[in-house]
Amino acid sequence: MTWSHWEITPFITSVFFILGVLTLFWVSQNWIINFFNTHHWRVDQSLITDWYGLIYMMLFVFGMQTAVVGQNDAWIFMNFQLIGLTFCGYFLNVRVRYYYLYPLVFIFMGFNHSLYYWESWGHAVTLILFFTALGRLRKHVPLQTKQGQVTLYLVTCAGFGAVLWWFMKLKFNLSWATYWQEWTYLLVFASLLYIYASMLSANAHLKQNLVAFANHDALTKIENFAAYKTAINYQVTSSRKNGSQLTMLMFDIDHFKQVNDTYGHLAGDKILQHVAQVATIVFHANNPQISLYRTGGEEFNVIFPNYDLTEALAVAEQLFAAINHIAVPVNDHQIQLSISIGLSELAADDQSPTAFYQRVDANLYHSKKHGRMQITAK
């Protein structure tokens, strides 16, 4: 086998080509998501999947078609393009409404010199219906059994594939042998796509679950001490490098041990969950970039990127007012809550994130030592 002499059948090379394109997508998408996570940029991952998936597949479709535009064999890459559409519409579940596809279809038809063929218009309408059907099918997949998922998926691909290839048969005067061969190839590719994409998706979900488990507190569902260490190291380094402001807050629940001893650990767990929920609401209402962590039993740390002490103090006072004197119902009791807070801004003489942490912790200790239910900011 040489560059000019290729003994492997086109079908085999097509299979590996499709798998390679999909693998490249998954790898590059994960790289983008990891890039955002490394820089602690909070971006909805589904948004990345939607836009990157759409752009990637459009480049794939237009790039392949460039080689055959205006030729009598302009149909030869259609199965690849249909697999790309299936991948976006079903497996990525790209949330693009059908009417947003009109401009893309018109652009592709103009690019492919197909605007004056009625078969191409029929093909385009069917393509939009196919994409819409894939999205609706994916939306209702959880209601189906595993076998039902595969059956509905293959029936949808087979039905629309038959109509799409019928339009190509008419336009390019293809033989019935070619029609059935290409339709069969489409079903084989669609089946392989289902198997391969399902495997990749399962591995991705497993990885996400492991990462979430390692970085989140099982009780309160907020990030834990391990996540805090990663975040504070990054934020301190970033603040030093960019000259940006950084403030940290620590708070804990007053007399929490007494609550545990009096009402039991289940009551303590309920209080921790309630405090975490209230704090999350307060911080997200102010700025989603504010990060909350459970770093100890009843202790919580909060990182304020690009906040000076005065700005962070204003948010701390909101938290203070929201939690203090809240009555949490536990069985037949109403447990009154209060918190103590310490906060400080990153200083030039803080030699490390640990030194910064210790200063904030000292402020929290000052609040607790002087009567609790106080804020110490300096």
Coordinates of C-alpha atoms in Angstrom, one line a residue, residues 2-378:
T2 CA 1.5 3.3 -1.1
W3 CA 0.3 6.9 -1.4
S4 CA -0.9 6.3 -5.0
H5 CA -2.0 2.6 -4.6
W6 CA -4.6 2.0 -1.9
E7 CA -5.8 -1.6 -1.4
I8 CA -8.3 -1.0 1.4
T9 CA -11.9 -0.7 0.2
P10 CA -13.5 2.8 0.3
F11 CA -16.1 1.5 2.8
I12 CA -13.4 0.6 5.4
T13 CA -11.6 3.9 4.9
S14 CA -14.9 5.7 5.2
V15 CA -15.6 4.1 8.6
F16 CA -12.2 5.1 10.0
F17 CA -12.5 8.6 8.5
I18 CA -15.9 9.2 10.3
L19 CA -14.5 7.8 13.6
G20 CA -11.5 10.1 13.2
V21 CA -13.6 13.2 12.6
L22 CA -15.7 12.4 15.7
T23 CA -12.7 11.6 17.8
L24 CA -11.1 14.9 16.8
F25 CA -14.3 16.7 17.8
W26 CA -14.5 15.1 21.3
V27 CA -10.8 15.8 21.9
S28 CA -10.9 19.4 20.8
Q29 CA -14.1 20.1 22.6
N30 CA -12.7 18.7 25.9
W31 CA -9.6 20.8 25.4
I32 CA -11.8 23.9 25.1
I33 CA -13.8 23.0 28.2
N34 CA -10.6 22.3 30.1
F35 CA -9.2 25.6 29.0
F36 CA -12.2 27.5 30.4
N37 CA -12.1 25.4 33.6
T38 CA -8.3 26.0 34.1
H39 CA -8.8 29.7 33.9
H40 CA -11.9 29.5 36.1
W41 CA -14.2 31.0 33.5
R42 CA -17.7 29.9 34.4
V43 CA -19.3 29.1 31.0
D44 CA -22.3 26.8 30.4
Q45 CA -20.8 23.7 28.9
S46 CA -23.9 23.1 26.8
L47 CA -23.4 26.5 25.2
I48 CA -19.8 25.4 24.2
T49 CA -21.2 22.1 22.8
D50 CA -23.9 23.9 20.8
W51 CA -21.7 26.5 19.1
Y52 CA -18.5 24.5 18.8
G53 CA -20.4 21.5 17.5
L54 CA -22.3 23.6 14.9
I55 CA -19.2 25.4 13.7
Y56 CA -17.1 22.2 13.6
M57 CA -19.7 20.3 11.6
M58 CA -20.3 23.2 9.2
L59 CA -16.6 23.4 8.5
F60 CA -16.6 19.6 8.0
V61 CA -19.6 19.7 5.6
F62 CA -18.4 22.7 3.6
G63 CA -14.8 21.6 3.5
M64 CA -15.6 18.2 2.0
Q65 CA -18.0 19.7 -0.5
T66 CA -15.4 22.1 -1.8
A67 CA -13.7 19.3 -3.7
V68 CA -16.8 18.3 -5.8
V69 CA -18.8 21.6 -6.2
G70 CA -20.5 21.8 -9.6
Q71 CA -19.4 18.3 -10.6
N72 CA -21.5 15.4 -11.7
D73 CA -20.4 13.4 -8.6
A74 CA -21.2 16.2 -6.1
W75 CA -23.3 13.7 -4.2
I76 CA -20.4 11.4 -3.2
F77 CA -19.9 12.9 0.3
M78 CA -23.6 13.1 1.2
N79 CA -23.4 10.2 3.7
F80 CA -20.6 11.9 5.5
Q81 CA -22.6 15.1 5.7
L82 CA -25.7 13.3 6.9
I83 CA -23.7 11.6 9.6
G84 CA -22.4 15.0 10.6
L85 CA -25.9 16.3 10.8
T86 CA -27.0 13.3 12.8
F87 CA -24.2 13.8 15.2
C88 CA -25.2 17.4 15.8
G89 CA -28.9 16.8 15.9
Y90 CA -29.1 13.7 18.0
F91 CA -25.9 13.0 20.0
L92 CA -24.9 16.6 20.7
N93 CA -28.5 17.6 20.7
V94 CA -27.5 21.1 19.4
R95 CA -30.4 23.4 20.3
V96 CA -30.7 25.3 17.0
R97 CA -34.3 25.9 16.0
Y98 CA -35.2 24.8 12.5
Y99 CA -35.8 28.3 11.2
Y100 CA -32.2 29.2 12.1
L101 CA -31.1 26.5 9.6
Y102 CA -32.7 28.3 6.6
P103 CA -29.8 30.7 6.1
L104 CA -27.3 27.8 6.4
V105 CA -29.2 25.7 3.9
F106 CA -29.4 28.7 1.4
I107 CA -25.7 29.3 1.8
F108 CA -24.9 25.7 1.2
M109 CA -27.2 25.5 -1.8
G110 CA -25.6 28.6 -3.3
F111 CA -22.2 27.3 -2.5
N112 CA -23.0 24.0 -4.2
H113 CA -24.6 25.6 -7.3
S114 CA -28.0 24.0 -6.5
L115 CA -30.4 26.9 -6.1
Y116 CA -32.1 26.2 -9.5
Y117 CA -32.9 22.5 -9.0
W118 CA -36.2 21.5 -7.5
E119 CA -34.7 18.3 -6.3
S120 CA -32.2 20.3 -4.2
W121 CA -35.1 22.3 -2.7
G122 CA -36.9 19.0 -1.8
H123 CA -33.6 17.7 -0.3
A124 CA -33.2 20.9 1.7
V125 CA -36.7 20.8 3.2
T126 CA -36.2 17.1 4.1
L127 CA -32.9 17.9 5.7
I128 CA -34.4 20.5 8.0
L129 CA -37.2 18.1 8.9
F130 CA -34.6 15.4 9.6
F131 CA -32.7 17.7 11.9
T132 CA -35.9 18.7 13.7
A133 CA -37.0 15.1 14.1
L134 CA -33.6 14.1 15.6
G135 CA -33.9 16.9 18.2
R136 CA -37.4 15.9 19.2
L137 CA -36.4 12.2 19.3
R138 CA -33.5 13.0 21.6
K139 CA -35.7 15.1 23.8
H140 CA -38.0 12.1 24.4
V141 CA -35.2 9.5 24.6
P142 CA -35.3 9.2 28.5
L143 CA -38.9 8.0 28.2
Q144 CA -37.9 5.0 26.0
T145 CA -36.1 1.8 26.8
K146 CA -32.6 1.2 25.5
Q147 CA -33.9 -1.0 22.7
G148 CA -36.5 1.5 21.9
Q149 CA -33.9 4.3 21.6
V150 CA -31.9 2.4 19.1
T151 CA -35.0 1.4 17.1
L152 CA -36.4 4.9 16.9
Y153 CA -33.0 6.3 16.0
L154 CA -32.4 3.8 13.1
V155 CA -36.0 4.1 11.8
T156 CA -35.6 7.9 11.7
C157 CA -32.3 7.7 9.9
A158 CA -33.6 5.0 7.5
G159 CA -36.8 6.9 6.6
F160 CA -35.3 10.3 6.1
G161 CA -32.2 8.8 4.5
A162 CA -34.4 7.0 1.9
V163 CA -36.1 10.3 1.0
L164 CA -32.9 12.3 0.8
W165 CA -31.2 9.7 -1.4
W166 CA -34.3 9.6 -3.6
F167 CA -33.9 13.3 -4.4
M168 CA -30.2 12.7 -5.2
K169 CA -31.2 9.8 -7.4
L170 CA -33.5 12.0 -9.4
K171 CA -31.1 14.9 -9.6
F172 CA -28.0 12.9 -10.7
N173 CA -29.8 10.1 -12.5
L174 CA -28.3 7.5 -10.2
S175 CA -29.0 3.8 -10.7
W176 CA -31.2 1.9 -8.3
A177 CA -28.1 -0.2 -7.4
T178 CA -26.2 3.0 -6.4
Y179 CA -29.3 4.2 -4.5
W180 CA -29.6 1.1 -2.4
Q181 CA -25.9 0.8 -1.8
E182 CA -25.6 4.4 -0.5
W183 CA -28.7 4.0 1.6
T184 CA -27.3 0.8 3.1
Y185 CA -24.0 2.6 3.8
L186 CA -25.8 5.3 5.6
L187 CA -27.5 2.9 7.9
V188 CA -24.2 1.1 8.6
F189 CA -22.5 4.5 9.4
A190 CA -25.5 5.6 11.5
S191 CA -25.2 2.3 13.5
L192 CA -21.5 2.7 14.0
L193 CA -22.0 6.3 15.0
Y194 CA -24.6 5.3 17.7
I195 CA -22.2 2.7 19.2
Y196 CA -19.1 4.9 19.1
A197 CA -20.8 8.1 20.3
S198 CA -22.6 6.2 23.1
M199 CA -19.2 4.8 24.3
L200 CA -17.6 8.3 24.2
S201 CA -20.6 9.8 25.9
A202 CA -20.6 7.2 28.7
N203 CA -16.9 7.8 29.3
A204 CA -17.3 11.5 29.3
H205 CA -20.2 11.3 31.8
L206 CA -18.1 9.0 34.0
K207 CA -15.2 11.4 34.0
Q208 CA -17.5 14.4 34.8
N209 CA -19.1 12.5 37.7
L210 CA -15.7 11.6 39.1
V211 CA -14.5 15.2 38.9
A212 CA -17.7 16.4 40.5
F213 CA -17.4 13.9 43.2
A214 CA -13.8 14.8 43.9
N215 CA -14.5 18.6 44.0
H216 CA -18.0 18.8 45.6
D217 CA -19.2 18.3 49.1
A218 CA -21.7 15.4 49.2
L219 CA -23.9 17.0 51.8
T220 CA -24.3 20.6 50.7
K221 CA -23.5 20.0 46.9
I222 CA -21.2 23.0 46.9
E223 CA -17.5 22.8 46.2
N224 CA -15.2 21.4 48.8
F225 CA -11.7 22.1 50.3
A226 CA -9.9 20.4 47.4
A227 CA -11.7 22.7 44.9
Y228 CA -11.0 25.7 47.2
K229 CA -7.2 24.9 47.2
T230 CA -7.1 24.8 43.4
A231 CA -9.2 28.0 43.1
I232 CA -7.3 30.1 45.6
N233 CA -3.9 29.1 44.2
Y234 CA -5.1 30.2 40.7
Q235 CA -6.7 33.4 41.9
V236 CA -3.8 34.5 44.0
T237 CA -1.4 33.9 41.1
S238 CA -3.7 35.7 38.7
S239 CA -4.1 38.6 41.0
R240 CA -0.3 39.0 41.4
K241 CA 0.1 38.7 37.6
N242 CA -2.6 41.0 36.5
G243 CA -2.7 43.4 39.4
S244 CA -6.4 42.7 40.0
Q245 CA -8.0 42.8 43.4
L246 CA -8.9 39.7 45.4
T247 CA -10.9 39.4 48.6
M248 CA -11.7 36.3 50.7
L249 CA -14.4 35.7 53.3
M250 CA -14.7 33.0 55.9
F251 CA -17.8 32.3 58.0
D252 CA -19.0 29.6 60.3
I253 CA -22.2 28.8 62.1
D254 CA -22.3 29.9 65.7
H255 CA -22.7 27.2 68.4
F256 CA -22.9 24.5 65.8
K257 CA -21.5 21.9 68.1
Q258 CA -24.2 22.6 70.6
V259 CA -26.8 22.2 68.0
N260 CA -25.4 18.8 67.1
D261 CA -25.2 17.7 70.7
T262 CA -28.7 18.9 71.5
Y263 CA -30.7 18.0 68.3
G264 CA -28.5 15.3 66.7
H265 CA -26.3 15.2 63.6
L266 CA -29.3 15.0 61.2
A267 CA -30.4 18.4 62.5
G268 CA -26.9 19.7 62.0
D269 CA -26.8 18.3 58.4
K270 CA -30.1 20.1 57.6
I271 CA -28.7 23.4 58.9
L272 CA -25.6 23.0 56.8
Q273 CA -27.6 22.4 53.7
H274 CA -29.9 25.4 54.5
V275 CA -27.0 27.7 55.1
A276 CA -25.3 26.6 51.9
Q277 CA -28.5 27.2 49.9
V278 CA -29.0 30.7 51.3
A279 CA -25.4 31.6 50.7
T280 CA -25.5 30.4 47.2
I281 CA -28.6 32.4 46.4
V282 CA -27.0 35.6 47.9
F283 CA -23.7 35.2 46.0
H284 CA -25.3 34.3 42.6
A285 CA -27.6 37.3 42.9
N286 CA -24.6 39.5 43.2
N287 CA -22.1 37.9 40.9
P288 CA -21.9 34.3 39.6
Q289 CA -18.0 34.7 39.7
I290 CA -18.2 34.6 43.5
S291 CA -17.3 31.1 44.6
L292 CA -18.5 29.4 47.8
Y293 CA -16.7 26.4 49.4
R294 CA -17.3 24.2 52.4
T295 CA -13.8 23.9 53.8
G296 CA -14.5 22.4 57.2
G297 CA -17.3 21.0 59.4
E298 CA -19.3 24.2 59.7
E299 CA -16.8 26.5 58.1
F300 CA -17.2 28.1 54.6
N301 CA -14.8 30.1 52.5
V302 CA -15.8 32.5 49.8
I303 CA -13.5 33.9 47.0
F304 CA -14.3 37.3 45.5
P305 CA -12.3 37.8 42.3
N306 CA -11.9 41.5 41.3
Y307 CA -13.5 42.7 44.5
D308 CA -11.8 45.1 47.0
L309 CA -12.6 44.9 50.7
T310 CA -15.4 47.5 50.6
E311 CA -17.2 45.8 47.7
A312 CA -16.9 42.4 49.3
L313 CA -18.1 43.7 52.7
A314 CA -21.3 44.9 51.1
V315 CA -22.0 41.4 49.9
A316 CA -21.0 40.0 53.3
E317 CA -23.5 42.2 55.0
Q318 CA -26.2 40.8 52.7
L319 CA -25.2 37.2 53.7
F320 CA -25.1 38.3 57.4
A321 CA -28.7 39.7 57.2
A322 CA -30.0 36.7 55.2
I323 CA -28.8 34.0 57.6
N324 CA -28.8 35.6 61.1
H325 CA -32.0 34.9 63.1
I326 CA -33.3 32.4 60.5
A327 CA -35.3 29.7 62.1
V328 CA -34.7 26.3 60.6
P329 CA -37.5 23.8 61.3
V330 CA -36.1 20.5 62.6
N331 CA -38.8 18.0 63.7
D332 CA -40.8 19.9 66.3
H333 CA -38.1 22.6 66.9
Q334 CA -37.3 25.9 65.4
I335 CA -33.5 26.3 65.5
Q336 CA -32.3 29.9 65.4
L337 CA -29.1 30.5 63.4
S338 CA -26.4 33.1 63.4
I339 CA -23.0 33.3 61.8
S340 CA -19.6 34.9 62.4
I341 CA -17.7 36.4 59.5
G342 CA -14.1 37.4 58.8
L343 CA -12.8 38.8 55.5
S344 CA -9.8 40.5 54.2
E345 CA -8.2 41.7 50.9
L346 CA -5.1 40.1 49.4
A347 CA -2.1 42.1 50.7
A348 CA 1.3 42.8 49.1
D349 CA 3.0 41.0 52.0
D350 CA 1.0 37.8 51.7
Q351 CA 3.7 35.4 50.8
S352 CA 1.4 32.6 49.8
P353 CA -2.3 31.6 49.6
T354 CA -1.9 30.0 53.0
A355 CA -0.7 33.4 54.5
F356 CA -3.8 35.0 53.0
Y357 CA -6.0 32.3 54.4
Q358 CA -4.5 32.7 57.9
R359 CA -5.2 36.4 57.9
V360 CA -8.9 35.8 57.0
D361 CA -9.1 33.1 59.6
A362 CA -7.7 35.4 62.2
N363 CA -10.5 37.9 61.4
L364 CA -13.1 35.1 61.8
Y365 CA -11.5 34.2 65.1
H366 CA -11.8 37.8 66.2
S367 CA -15.5 37.9 65.4
K368 CA -16.1 34.7 67.4
K369 CA -13.9 35.8 70.3
H370 CA -15.7 39.0 70.7
G371 CA -19.2 37.7 71.1
R372 CA -20.0 35.9 67.7
M373 CA -22.6 37.1 65.2
Q374 CA -20.2 39.8 64.0
I375 CA -18.2 40.8 60.9
T376 CA -14.5 41.6 61.1
A377 CA -13.1 43.1 58.0
K378 CA -9.6 44.5 57.9

